[in-house]
Amino acid sequence: MDAIAVQGLVKRFGAVRAVNDVSFVVPRGTTTGLLGGNGAGKTTTISMLLGILVPDAGSITALGHDMARDRFAALARMNYSSPYVALPMRLTVAENLRVYGSLYNVPKLEARISRLAEEFALGALLNRPTGTLSSGQKTRVALAKALINRPELLLLDEPTASLDPDTADYVRSRLEAYRVESGAALLLASHNMAEVERLCSDVLMMKQGRIVDRGAPDALIERYGRNDLEAVFLAIARASESTA
Amino acid sequence: MIAALQRIWGLIYRHFCLYRRSWPRIVELGYWPTLELLIWGFTAEFVAHAQQHSDVSFGAALIGGVLLWEVALRAQIGVTISFLEEIWSRNLGHIFVSPLRPRELVIALLGVSTMRTLIGLAPAVALAAILYGFNLLDLGPALLLFVLALFLMGWWMALGVISLLFRYGASAEALAWTLAFGITPIACVFYPVQVLPAWLQPVAFALPAAHIFAGMRGVLLDHHVLWGEIAASFGLNAIWMALAVLIFAAQFRAARRNGALISIGE
């Protein structure tokens, strides 16, 4: 069974079709990249996958649950991370993890927090207010929050945005390790082509609300006759500009 | 059920953490009730003294009105400020993509509101006894019904404000402070409905507060429990609460359709 199955997804904001007849699947145990320029429809698509935005047409099945009718059953087994959504700054790291552990009904919560603190080197930070942490530390906390319920499906919106290369590399390593260990599916929206090449087995290229191409990173590079995914991205973006 | 309670506790715990480390927040809980109690308490004393009124019940009705009206005000503000805390901390996105149901969110907010209100009013109630010799407990068992009815009124007003936040975003946050204060004149806290102009009286009668405070004055001035007024306040609360829940649910659905849940903090 696929972790995500999307069929004919449409979302309009007034006259603008932010997402236009999008269909794709994300198999379990894989990482799929969602690529596209600003305004391509990536965040809108992820918002609909999370149930925070209702599509105008189409269907979303997440972990076997129809998101239109049974989203909370799916949400309990999913999680999400984005640098654009924060955790309460005045709460300590441990308090934030307790809050989200409770919201996700995590059993043996303190043991789970200890485990995550060990995995993400958060031991010394647990009693510090989250707002006092550096960007890299906050990212590790956000990742610990995203994995608090051992999600079978993890949605990531630019997980390494504004991170230094060392921290970004650490985050990618942890995400890859989690996918391998847990068999979870990851859907990753990113502007970082090297990150997508490294993590993703499949890539969906979005432009103006549509999926304009898809495939494995190597296959896309070969198909477009380029040296890397960034060149493919530019080729698609510029082609879209000339046809827009 | 246990899973739902755990989720509700998760959100209550989030606010508990916030308060236990912030003395300004704790002080703020008691600041306005105490301030208003002082203003109105001294005013009541002045009026009673100036008129050489032999019966202190008039002053007691004013002080009782101040304290009880604060229940509704604090209950409303307690819910809306707790919700705004999530907007201000840019945390709402995480909450709405968790398994927390909207009704569980509301129950958690009501729980925080109850704690904030009770803690916030305690100093004012104590000061009323110390400074003005007014014991709120003199209202007898009816006090429990008055307080419950005022909590309910505060909560449906809060659901209305949150609905407006869904509709208009954080720009509507000023309503969190102003809405309940704005209806104070027609809530008839300090005077009977009959004092209002005739055309305004039906509006006042449509609010539970007018009946609650008529009931309170009945106990304090005439030493009678006006059960009809109490029943009317609960009946009206039921109607307003049902309306507020319907509006909240409709606005929440609309916010999921138009993307407001994503951009509510902007």
Short mmCIF file of C-alpha atoms in Angstrom, two decimals:
data_model
loop_
_atom_site.label_atom_id
_atom_site.label_comp_id
_atom_site.label_asym_id
_atom_site.label_seq_id
_atom_site.Cartn_x
_atom_site.Cartn_y
_atom_site.Cartn_z
CA MET A 1 0.00 0.00 0.00
CA ASP A 2 1.24 3.51 -0.81
CA ALA A 3 1.78 5.96 2.04
CA ILE A 4 0.18 8.73 -0.02
CA ALA A 5 -2.12 8.44 -3.01
CA VAL A 6 -3.28 11.71 -4.53
CA GLN A 7 -5.73 11.81 -7.41
CA GLY A 8 -6.85 14.84 -9.43
CA LEU A 9 -6.08 17.39 -6.71
CA VAL A 10 -7.29 20.93 -7.42
CA LYS A 11 -7.11 24.05 -5.24
CA ARG A 12 -8.19 27.50 -6.36
CA PHE A 13 -7.74 30.79 -4.56
CA GLY A 14 -10.11 33.11 -6.38
CA ALA A 15 -9.17 32.99 -10.04
CA VAL A 16 -5.78 31.40 -9.36
CA ARG A 17 -5.42 27.64 -9.62
CA ALA A 18 -2.70 27.08 -7.01
CA VAL A 19 -2.83 23.31 -7.56
CA ASN A 20 -4.20 22.03 -10.82
CA ASP A 21 -5.11 18.38 -11.36
CA VAL A 22 -2.19 16.90 -9.44
CA SER A 23 -1.90 13.12 -9.04
CA PHE A 24 0.94 11.11 -7.51
CA VAL A 25 1.78 8.35 -5.10
CA VAL A 26 4.48 8.07 -2.45
CA PRO A 27 5.35 4.43 -1.74
CA ARG A 28 6.15 3.36 1.82
CA GLY A 29 9.81 3.33 2.72
CA THR A 30 10.76 5.89 0.08
CA THR A 31 11.59 9.59 -0.03
CA THR A 32 9.88 11.66 -2.69
CA GLY A 33 10.93 15.20 -3.51
CA LEU A 34 8.49 17.94 -4.38
CA LEU A 35 10.39 20.51 -6.44
CA GLY A 36 9.34 23.78 -7.95
CA GLY A 37 9.89 27.50 -7.82
CA ASN A 38 8.14 29.87 -5.48
CA GLY A 39 4.40 29.71 -6.04
CA ALA A 40 4.59 26.38 -7.84
CA GLY A 41 2.06 24.85 -5.43
CA LYS A 42 4.34 22.79 -3.16
CA THR A 43 3.22 24.28 0.15
CA THR A 44 -0.42 24.26 -0.94
CA THR A 45 -0.09 20.57 -1.82
CA ILE A 46 1.54 19.75 1.54
CA SER A 47 -1.14 21.76 3.37
CA MET A 48 -3.83 19.65 1.72
CA LEU A 49 -1.94 16.45 2.57
CA LEU A 50 -1.93 17.60 6.21
CA GLY A 51 -5.67 18.30 6.18
CA ILE A 52 -5.17 21.95 7.09
CA LEU A 53 -6.47 22.99 3.67
CA VAL A 54 -9.44 21.41 1.90
CA PRO A 55 -9.07 20.70 -1.82
CA ASP A 56 -11.69 21.93 -4.27
CA ALA A 57 -11.51 18.63 -6.15
CA GLY A 58 -9.65 15.37 -6.04
CA SER A 59 -8.86 12.88 -3.33
CA ILE A 60 -6.05 12.23 -0.87
CA THR A 61 -5.43 8.91 0.82
CA ALA A 62 -2.78 8.95 3.54
CA LEU A 63 -1.73 5.68 5.18
CA GLY A 64 -4.95 4.13 3.90
CA HIS A 65 -7.21 6.85 5.31
CA ASP A 66 -9.32 9.17 3.18
CA MET A 67 -8.22 12.63 4.36
CA ALA A 68 -11.64 14.09 3.55
CA ARG A 69 -13.45 11.77 5.97
CA ASP A 70 -10.92 10.31 8.39
CA ARG A 71 -8.02 12.72 8.64
CA PHE A 72 -7.38 12.38 12.37
CA ALA A 73 -6.66 8.65 12.05
CA ALA A 74 -3.99 9.48 9.49
CA LEU A 75 -2.65 12.54 11.34
CA ALA A 76 -1.91 10.42 14.42
CA ARG A 77 0.50 8.37 12.29
CA MET A 78 2.01 11.33 10.41
CA ASN A 79 4.12 14.29 11.39
CA TYR A 80 5.39 17.47 9.87
CA SER A 81 8.33 19.81 10.08
CA SER A 82 8.84 23.24 8.62
CA PRO A 83 11.13 26.12 9.54
CA TYR A 84 8.15 28.40 8.99
CA VAL A 85 6.13 26.92 11.85
CA ALA A 86 7.70 27.40 15.27
CA LEU A 87 7.49 25.76 18.65
CA PRO A 88 6.53 27.95 21.65
CA MET A 89 9.72 29.83 22.48
CA ARG A 90 9.22 30.19 26.22
CA LEU A 91 8.69 26.51 26.80
CA THR A 92 11.80 24.42 27.36
CA VAL A 93 12.76 21.76 24.85
CA ALA A 94 11.52 19.01 27.20
CA GLU A 95 8.20 20.81 27.76
CA ASN A 96 7.64 21.23 24.03
CA LEU A 97 8.35 17.56 23.45
CA ARG A 98 5.94 16.65 26.28
CA VAL A 99 3.23 18.85 24.75
CA TYR A 100 3.55 17.20 21.34
CA GLY A 101 4.02 13.75 22.83
CA SER A 102 0.68 14.25 24.55
CA LEU A 103 -1.02 15.61 21.43
CA TYR A 104 0.15 12.51 19.54
CA ASN A 105 -0.70 10.12 22.41
CA VAL A 106 2.86 8.82 22.60
CA PRO A 107 3.13 5.93 25.08
CA LYS A 108 6.00 5.96 27.62
CA LEU A 109 6.60 9.57 26.71
CA GLU A 110 9.52 10.31 29.01
CA ALA A 111 11.43 7.30 27.67
CA ARG A 112 10.71 8.46 24.12
CA ILE A 113 11.97 11.97 24.92
CA SER A 114 15.15 10.52 26.44
CA ARG A 115 15.69 8.42 23.33
CA LEU A 116 15.20 11.42 21.02
CA ALA A 117 17.46 13.56 23.22
CA GLU A 118 20.15 10.93 22.79
CA GLU A 119 19.63 10.62 19.02
CA PHE A 120 19.65 14.36 18.41
CA ALA A 121 22.20 15.34 21.07
CA LEU A 122 19.60 17.37 22.95
CA GLY A 123 20.49 16.21 26.46
CA ALA A 124 22.12 19.48 27.47
CA LEU A 125 19.31 21.50 25.88
CA LEU A 126 16.27 19.81 27.40
CA ASN A 127 15.80 22.36 30.16
CA ARG A 128 16.58 25.40 28.06
CA PRO A 129 13.80 27.63 26.66
CA THR A 130 13.41 26.81 22.97
CA GLY A 131 13.64 30.49 22.04
CA THR A 132 17.21 30.73 23.33
CA LEU A 133 18.54 28.03 20.99
CA SER A 134 20.55 28.58 17.83
CA SER A 135 18.98 27.84 14.41
CA GLY A 136 20.78 24.52 14.23
CA GLN A 137 19.65 23.54 17.72
CA LYS A 138 16.07 24.58 16.95
CA THR A 139 16.16 22.45 13.81
CA ARG A 140 17.25 19.43 15.85
CA VAL A 141 14.41 20.08 18.30
CA ALA A 142 11.92 20.47 15.43
CA LEU A 143 13.13 17.17 14.01
CA ALA A 144 12.76 15.48 17.40
CA LYS A 145 9.21 16.86 17.57
CA ALA A 146 8.53 15.57 14.06
CA LEU A 147 9.66 12.07 15.05
CA ILE A 148 8.08 12.04 18.54
CA ASN A 149 5.27 9.71 17.42
CA ARG A 150 7.47 7.53 15.18
CA PRO A 151 5.53 8.70 12.12
CA GLU A 152 4.93 6.34 9.23
CA LEU A 153 4.65 9.38 6.98
CA LEU A 154 6.77 12.47 7.44
CA LEU A 155 6.11 15.68 5.51
CA LEU A 156 8.98 18.13 5.37
CA ASP A 157 8.80 21.65 4.02
CA GLU A 158 12.36 22.86 3.30
CA PRO A 159 13.83 21.09 6.35
CA THR A 160 17.34 22.52 5.87
CA ALA A 161 16.43 26.07 4.85
CA SER A 162 18.81 28.63 6.40
CA LEU A 163 21.02 25.99 8.01
CA ASP A 164 24.79 25.90 7.71
CA PRO A 165 26.18 23.04 5.56
CA ASP A 166 27.30 21.02 8.56
CA THR A 167 23.90 21.16 10.31
CA ALA A 168 22.09 20.59 7.02
CA ASP A 169 24.20 17.51 6.39
CA TYR A 170 23.42 16.26 9.89
CA VAL A 171 19.67 16.71 9.31
CA ARG A 172 19.81 14.85 5.99
CA SER A 173 21.71 12.00 7.61
CA ARG A 174 19.14 11.71 10.40
CA LEU A 175 16.23 11.77 7.97
CA GLU A 176 17.80 9.08 5.82
CA ALA A 177 18.59 6.97 8.89
CA TYR A 178 15.02 7.31 10.14
CA ARG A 179 13.58 6.23 6.79
CA VAL A 180 15.84 3.17 6.67
CA GLU A 181 15.20 2.18 10.30
CA SER A 182 11.45 2.75 10.33
CA GLY A 183 10.36 2.10 6.76
CA ALA A 184 8.53 5.42 6.84
CA ALA A 185 7.69 7.43 3.75
CA LEU A 186 9.06 10.96 3.46
CA LEU A 187 7.72 13.74 1.25
CA LEU A 188 10.20 16.55 0.99
CA ALA A 189 9.54 20.00 -0.46
CA SER A 190 12.85 21.68 -1.09
CA HIS A 191 14.74 24.21 -3.14
CA ASN A 192 18.01 22.46 -2.43
CA MET A 193 18.75 20.27 -5.44
CA ALA A 194 21.77 18.54 -3.88
CA GLU A 195 19.57 17.57 -0.95
CA VAL A 196 16.91 16.15 -3.24
CA GLU A 197 19.50 14.23 -5.28
CA ARG A 198 20.91 12.74 -2.11
CA LEU A 199 17.68 11.82 -0.33
CA CYS A 200 14.99 11.23 -2.93
CA SER A 201 14.31 8.14 -4.98
CA ASP A 202 11.60 9.96 -6.89
CA VAL A 203 11.06 13.61 -7.76
CA LEU A 204 7.89 15.51 -8.70
CA MET A 205 8.64 18.72 -10.61
CA MET A 206 5.89 21.31 -10.08
CA LYS A 207 5.24 24.43 -12.07
CA GLN A 208 2.24 26.75 -11.84
CA GLY A 209 0.25 24.24 -9.84
CA ARG A 210 0.92 21.27 -12.10
CA ILE A 211 3.32 18.36 -12.03
CA VAL A 212 5.24 18.93 -15.23
CA ASP A 213 7.67 16.03 -14.92
CA ARG A 214 8.59 13.23 -12.56
CA GLY A 215 11.09 10.47 -12.12
CA ALA A 216 14.25 9.40 -10.31
CA PRO A 217 16.87 12.18 -10.06
CA ASP A 218 19.30 10.28 -12.34
CA ALA A 219 16.57 9.63 -14.89
CA LEU A 220 15.56 13.29 -14.96
CA ILE A 221 19.18 14.40 -15.37
CA GLU A 222 19.64 11.98 -18.25
CA ARG A 223 16.31 12.89 -19.87
CA TYR A 224 17.15 16.60 -19.92
CA GLY A 225 20.79 15.99 -20.90
CA ARG A 226 22.13 17.96 -17.92
CA ASN A 227 24.84 17.39 -15.36
CA ASP A 228 22.75 17.72 -12.19
CA LEU A 229 19.26 18.28 -10.89
CA GLU A 230 19.78 22.01 -10.49
CA ALA A 231 20.31 22.32 -14.23
CA VAL A 232 17.15 20.28 -14.80
CA PHE A 233 15.25 22.57 -12.45
CA LEU A 234 16.49 25.64 -14.34
CA ALA A 235 15.63 24.11 -17.70
CA ILE A 236 12.08 23.43 -16.56
CA ALA A 237 11.69 26.82 -14.87
CA ARG A 238 12.96 28.70 -17.92
CA ALA A 239 10.90 26.63 -20.31
CA SER A 240 7.89 27.46 -18.22
CA GLU A 241 8.75 31.17 -18.32
CA SER A 242 8.94 31.10 -22.10
CA THR A 243 5.63 29.30 -22.39
CA ALA A 244 3.85 31.17 -19.58
CA MET B 1 -11.60 8.70 25.87
CA ILE B 2 -8.24 8.33 27.67
CA ALA B 3 -6.46 9.25 24.44
CA ALA B 4 -8.63 12.36 24.13
CA LEU B 5 -7.92 13.32 27.76
CA GLN B 6 -4.19 12.92 27.16
CA ARG B 7 -4.37 15.22 24.14
CA ILE B 8 -6.43 17.76 26.09
CA TRP B 9 -3.91 17.55 28.95
CA GLY B 10 -1.11 18.12 26.44
CA LEU B 11 -2.51 21.49 25.49
CA ILE B 12 -3.35 22.47 29.08
CA TYR B 13 0.21 21.52 30.10
CA ARG B 14 1.55 23.76 27.33
CA HIS B 15 -0.13 26.77 28.96
CA PHE B 16 0.75 25.68 32.49
CA CYS B 17 4.42 25.71 31.48
CA LEU B 18 3.99 29.21 30.15
CA TYR B 19 2.52 30.58 33.37
CA ARG B 20 4.71 28.93 35.95
CA ARG B 21 7.81 30.66 34.59
CA SER B 22 6.39 34.12 33.91
CA TRP B 23 5.51 36.29 36.89
CA PRO B 24 4.14 39.11 34.70
CA ARG B 25 1.61 36.68 33.26
CA ILE B 26 0.56 35.55 36.72
CA VAL B 27 0.32 39.15 37.94
CA GLU B 28 -1.72 40.04 34.86
CA LEU B 29 -4.26 37.38 35.83
CA GLY B 30 -5.17 39.33 38.93
CA TYR B 31 -4.36 42.84 37.76
CA TRP B 32 -7.57 43.91 36.05
CA PRO B 33 -10.02 42.29 38.48
CA THR B 34 -8.17 43.87 41.39
CA LEU B 35 -7.93 47.26 39.71
CA GLU B 36 -11.59 47.34 38.83
CA LEU B 37 -12.58 46.09 42.24
CA LEU B 38 -10.68 48.96 43.82
CA ILE B 39 -12.22 51.57 41.52
CA TRP B 40 -15.76 50.35 41.89
CA GLY B 41 -15.41 49.42 45.52
CA PHE B 42 -14.37 52.92 46.49
CA THR B 43 -17.09 54.33 44.25
CA ALA B 44 -19.67 52.17 45.96
CA GLU B 45 -18.47 53.26 49.36
CA PHE B 46 -18.64 56.88 48.31
CA VAL B 47 -22.18 56.58 46.96
CA ALA B 48 -23.37 54.74 50.05
CA HIS B 49 -21.79 57.30 52.33
CA ALA B 50 -22.90 60.32 50.33
CA GLN B 51 -26.51 59.26 50.33
CA GLN B 52 -26.31 58.40 54.01
CA HIS B 53 -27.91 55.15 53.08
CA SER B 54 -28.62 53.15 56.16
CA ASP B 55 -28.64 49.87 54.27
CA VAL B 56 -25.22 48.75 52.95
CA SER B 57 -26.82 46.28 50.52
CA PHE B 58 -26.70 48.83 47.70
CA GLY B 59 -22.94 48.97 47.95
CA ALA B 60 -22.81 45.20 48.23
CA ALA B 61 -24.78 44.90 44.99
CA LEU B 62 -22.24 47.08 43.22
CA ILE B 63 -19.26 45.14 44.55
CA GLY B 64 -20.98 41.82 43.84
CA GLY B 65 -21.65 43.05 40.31
CA VAL B 66 -18.01 43.94 39.78
CA LEU B 67 -16.76 40.58 41.02
CA LEU B 68 -19.31 38.47 39.18
CA TRP B 69 -19.00 40.36 35.90
CA GLU B 70 -15.27 39.70 36.07
CA VAL B 71 -16.09 35.98 35.88
CA ALA B 72 -17.56 36.45 32.40
CA LEU B 73 -14.84 38.87 31.31
CA ARG B 74 -11.98 36.67 32.56
CA ALA B 75 -13.58 33.50 31.17
CA GLN B 76 -13.84 35.10 27.73
CA ILE B 77 -10.38 36.61 27.80
CA GLY B 78 -8.89 33.39 29.18
CA VAL B 79 -10.04 31.44 26.14
CA THR B 80 -9.15 34.02 23.52
CA ILE B 81 -5.73 34.95 24.94
CA SER B 82 -4.79 31.27 25.18
CA PHE B 83 -5.75 30.85 21.52
CA LEU B 84 -3.85 34.01 20.58
CA GLU B 85 -0.77 32.65 22.39
CA GLU B 86 -0.68 29.91 19.75
CA ILE B 87 -0.91 32.48 16.96
CA TRP B 88 1.76 34.72 18.49
CA SER B 89 4.17 31.81 18.93
CA ARG B 90 3.53 30.63 15.32
CA ASN B 91 2.58 27.28 16.78
CA LEU B 92 -0.95 26.98 15.41
CA GLY B 93 0.24 25.14 12.30
CA HIS B 94 1.70 22.33 14.41
CA ILE B 95 -1.45 22.08 16.50
CA PHE B 96 -3.85 21.92 13.58
CA VAL B 97 -1.87 19.13 11.88
CA SER B 98 -1.77 17.06 15.07
CA PRO B 99 -4.56 14.61 15.94
CA LEU B 100 -6.07 17.20 18.29
CA ARG B 101 -9.73 17.56 17.29
CA PRO B 102 -11.26 21.07 17.20
CA ARG B 103 -13.59 20.14 20.08
CA GLU B 104 -10.57 19.00 22.11
CA LEU B 105 -8.84 22.29 21.35
CA VAL B 106 -11.91 24.13 22.64
CA ILE B 107 -12.13 21.98 25.80
CA ALA B 108 -8.44 22.60 26.52
CA LEU B 109 -8.93 26.35 26.07
CA LEU B 110 -11.93 26.26 28.41
CA GLY B 111 -9.81 24.41 30.98
CA VAL B 112 -7.08 27.05 30.80
CA SER B 113 -9.73 29.78 30.98
CA THR B 114 -11.24 28.23 34.14
CA MET B 115 -7.88 28.12 35.89
CA ARG B 116 -6.94 31.65 34.81
CA THR B 117 -10.29 33.03 35.98
CA LEU B 118 -10.32 31.34 39.38
CA ILE B 119 -6.71 32.27 40.12
CA GLY B 120 -7.21 35.79 38.82
CA LEU B 121 -10.34 36.48 40.85
CA ALA B 122 -9.12 35.06 44.15
CA PRO B 123 -7.18 38.20 45.20
CA ALA B 124 -10.10 40.47 44.28
CA VAL B 125 -12.56 38.36 46.27
CA ALA B 126 -10.22 38.42 49.27
CA LEU B 127 -9.71 42.18 48.98
CA ALA B 128 -13.46 42.75 48.79
CA ALA B 129 -13.81 41.00 52.14
CA ILE B 130 -10.85 42.78 53.74
CA LEU B 131 -11.44 46.31 52.46
CA TYR B 132 -15.21 46.51 52.06
CA GLY B 133 -16.53 43.75 54.29
CA PHE B 134 -18.21 42.13 51.28
CA ASN B 135 -18.23 38.36 51.38
CA LEU B 136 -19.12 36.88 48.00
CA LEU B 137 -20.18 33.69 49.73
CA ASP B 138 -23.08 35.64 51.28
CA LEU B 139 -24.84 35.01 47.98
CA GLY B 140 -25.32 31.44 49.22
CA PRO B 141 -25.75 28.38 47.00
CA ALA B 142 -27.07 30.59 44.19
CA LEU B 143 -23.53 31.91 43.80
CA LEU B 144 -22.52 28.65 42.17
CA LEU B 145 -25.28 29.05 39.57
CA PHE B 146 -24.38 32.70 38.93
CA VAL B 147 -20.72 31.82 38.44
CA LEU B 148 -21.51 28.88 36.17
CA ALA B 149 -23.87 30.99 34.06
CA LEU B 150 -21.25 33.73 33.74
CA PHE B 151 -18.55 31.24 32.77
CA LEU B 152 -20.87 29.94 30.03
CA MET B 153 -21.51 33.47 28.83
CA GLY B 154 -17.78 34.23 28.74
CA TRP B 155 -17.12 31.05 26.81
CA TRP B 156 -19.67 31.62 24.06
CA MET B 157 -18.41 35.16 23.64
CA ALA B 158 -14.90 33.70 23.33
CA LEU B 159 -16.00 31.22 20.67
CA GLY B 160 -17.43 34.19 18.80
CA VAL B 161 -14.11 36.04 19.01
CA ILE B 162 -12.15 32.97 17.85
CA SER B 163 -14.57 32.63 14.94
CA LEU B 164 -13.72 36.22 14.02
CA LEU B 165 -10.01 35.38 14.30
CA PHE B 166 -10.57 32.53 11.84
CA ARG B 167 -12.41 34.96 9.58
CA TYR B 168 -10.17 38.04 9.88
CA GLY B 169 -6.91 36.65 11.21
CA ALA B 170 -4.81 38.10 14.00
CA SER B 171 -5.94 41.60 13.03
CA ALA B 172 -9.13 40.85 14.97
CA GLU B 173 -7.23 40.19 18.18
CA ALA B 174 -8.23 43.50 19.73
CA LEU B 175 -11.71 41.99 20.05
CA ALA B 176 -10.29 39.62 22.63
CA TRP B 177 -10.09 42.51 25.05
CA THR B 178 -12.86 44.79 23.91
CA LEU B 179 -15.89 42.64 23.09
CA ALA B 180 -17.02 41.76 26.59
CA PHE B 181 -16.17 45.22 27.97
CA GLY B 182 -18.20 46.68 25.13
CA ILE B 183 -21.41 44.93 26.13
CA THR B 184 -21.08 45.86 29.81
CA PRO B 185 -23.58 48.73 29.57
CA ILE B 186 -26.35 46.42 28.30
CA ALA B 187 -25.34 43.57 30.60
CA CYS B 188 -27.02 45.56 33.41
CA VAL B 189 -24.36 44.62 35.93
CA PHE B 190 -24.89 47.58 38.25
CA TYR B 191 -28.50 48.57 37.60
CA PRO B 192 -31.79 46.97 36.56
CA VAL B 193 -32.76 46.61 32.91
CA GLN B 194 -35.51 49.16 33.49
CA VAL B 195 -32.87 51.89 33.74
CA LEU B 196 -32.08 51.46 30.04
CA PRO B 197 -34.06 53.21 27.29
CA ALA B 198 -37.12 51.16 26.33
CA TRP B 199 -35.79 50.34 22.87
CA LEU B 200 -32.61 48.88 24.35
CA GLN B 201 -34.29 46.73 26.96
CA PRO B 202 -35.12 43.78 24.65
CA VAL B 203 -31.42 43.59 23.72
CA ALA B 204 -30.46 43.48 27.39
CA PHE B 205 -33.10 40.84 28.13
CA ALA B 206 -31.60 38.71 25.34
CA LEU B 207 -28.33 38.52 27.26
CA PRO B 208 -27.92 36.06 30.13
CA ALA B 209 -26.05 38.69 32.15
CA ALA B 210 -29.11 40.89 32.68
CA HIS B 211 -30.94 37.94 34.26
CA ILE B 212 -27.94 36.81 36.29
CA PHE B 213 -27.46 40.25 37.83
CA ALA B 214 -31.18 40.64 38.43
CA GLY B 215 -30.89 37.35 40.32
CA MET B 216 -27.88 38.59 42.24
CA ARG B 217 -29.67 41.80 43.27
CA GLY B 218 -32.65 39.69 44.29
CA VAL B 219 -30.46 37.78 46.74
CA LEU B 220 -28.51 40.78 48.04
CA LEU B 221 -31.28 43.41 48.23
CA ASP B 222 -34.49 41.39 48.71
CA HIS B 223 -33.02 38.18 50.10
CA HIS B 224 -34.92 36.14 47.53
CA VAL B 225 -33.54 33.70 44.99
CA LEU B 226 -35.20 34.59 41.69
CA TRP B 227 -35.25 31.14 40.14
CA GLY B 228 -37.02 32.41 37.05
CA GLU B 229 -34.16 34.79 36.30
CA ILE B 230 -31.59 32.04 36.87
CA ALA B 231 -33.49 29.68 34.60
CA ALA B 232 -33.74 32.40 31.94
CA SER B 233 -29.98 32.98 32.10
CA PHE B 234 -29.25 29.29 31.53
CA GLY B 235 -31.83 29.04 28.76
CA LEU B 236 -30.33 32.04 26.98
CA ASN B 237 -26.83 30.69 27.52
CA ALA B 238 -27.89 27.44 25.87
CA ILE B 239 -29.19 29.33 22.84
CA TRP B 240 -26.13 31.60 22.55
CA MET B 241 -23.73 28.71 23.11
CA ALA B 242 -25.42 26.63 20.40
CA LEU B 243 -25.20 29.60 18.05
CA ALA B 244 -21.54 30.21 18.94
CA VAL B 245 -20.65 26.55 18.38
CA LEU B 246 -22.38 26.59 14.98
CA ILE B 247 -20.55 29.77 13.97
CA PHE B 248 -17.23 28.41 15.26
CA ALA B 249 -17.68 25.17 13.31
CA ALA B 250 -18.70 27.06 10.16
CA GLN B 251 -15.75 29.47 10.40
CA PHE B 252 -13.32 26.61 11.10
CA ARG B 253 -14.59 24.80 7.98
CA ALA B 254 -14.31 28.02 5.98
CA ALA B 255 -10.76 28.57 7.28
CA ARG B 256 -9.80 25.08 6.07
CA ARG B 257 -11.28 25.90 2.67
CA ASN B 258 -9.75 29.35 2.16
CA GLY B 259 -6.35 28.70 3.69
CA ALA B 260 -6.86 30.93 6.74
CA LEU B 261 -5.48 28.26 9.08
CA ILE B 262 -2.14 28.59 7.29
CA SER B 263 -2.03 32.38 7.31
CA ILE B 264 -3.95 33.19 10.50
CA GLY B 265 -0.94 34.74 12.21
CA GLU B 266 -0.28 37.21 9.45
#
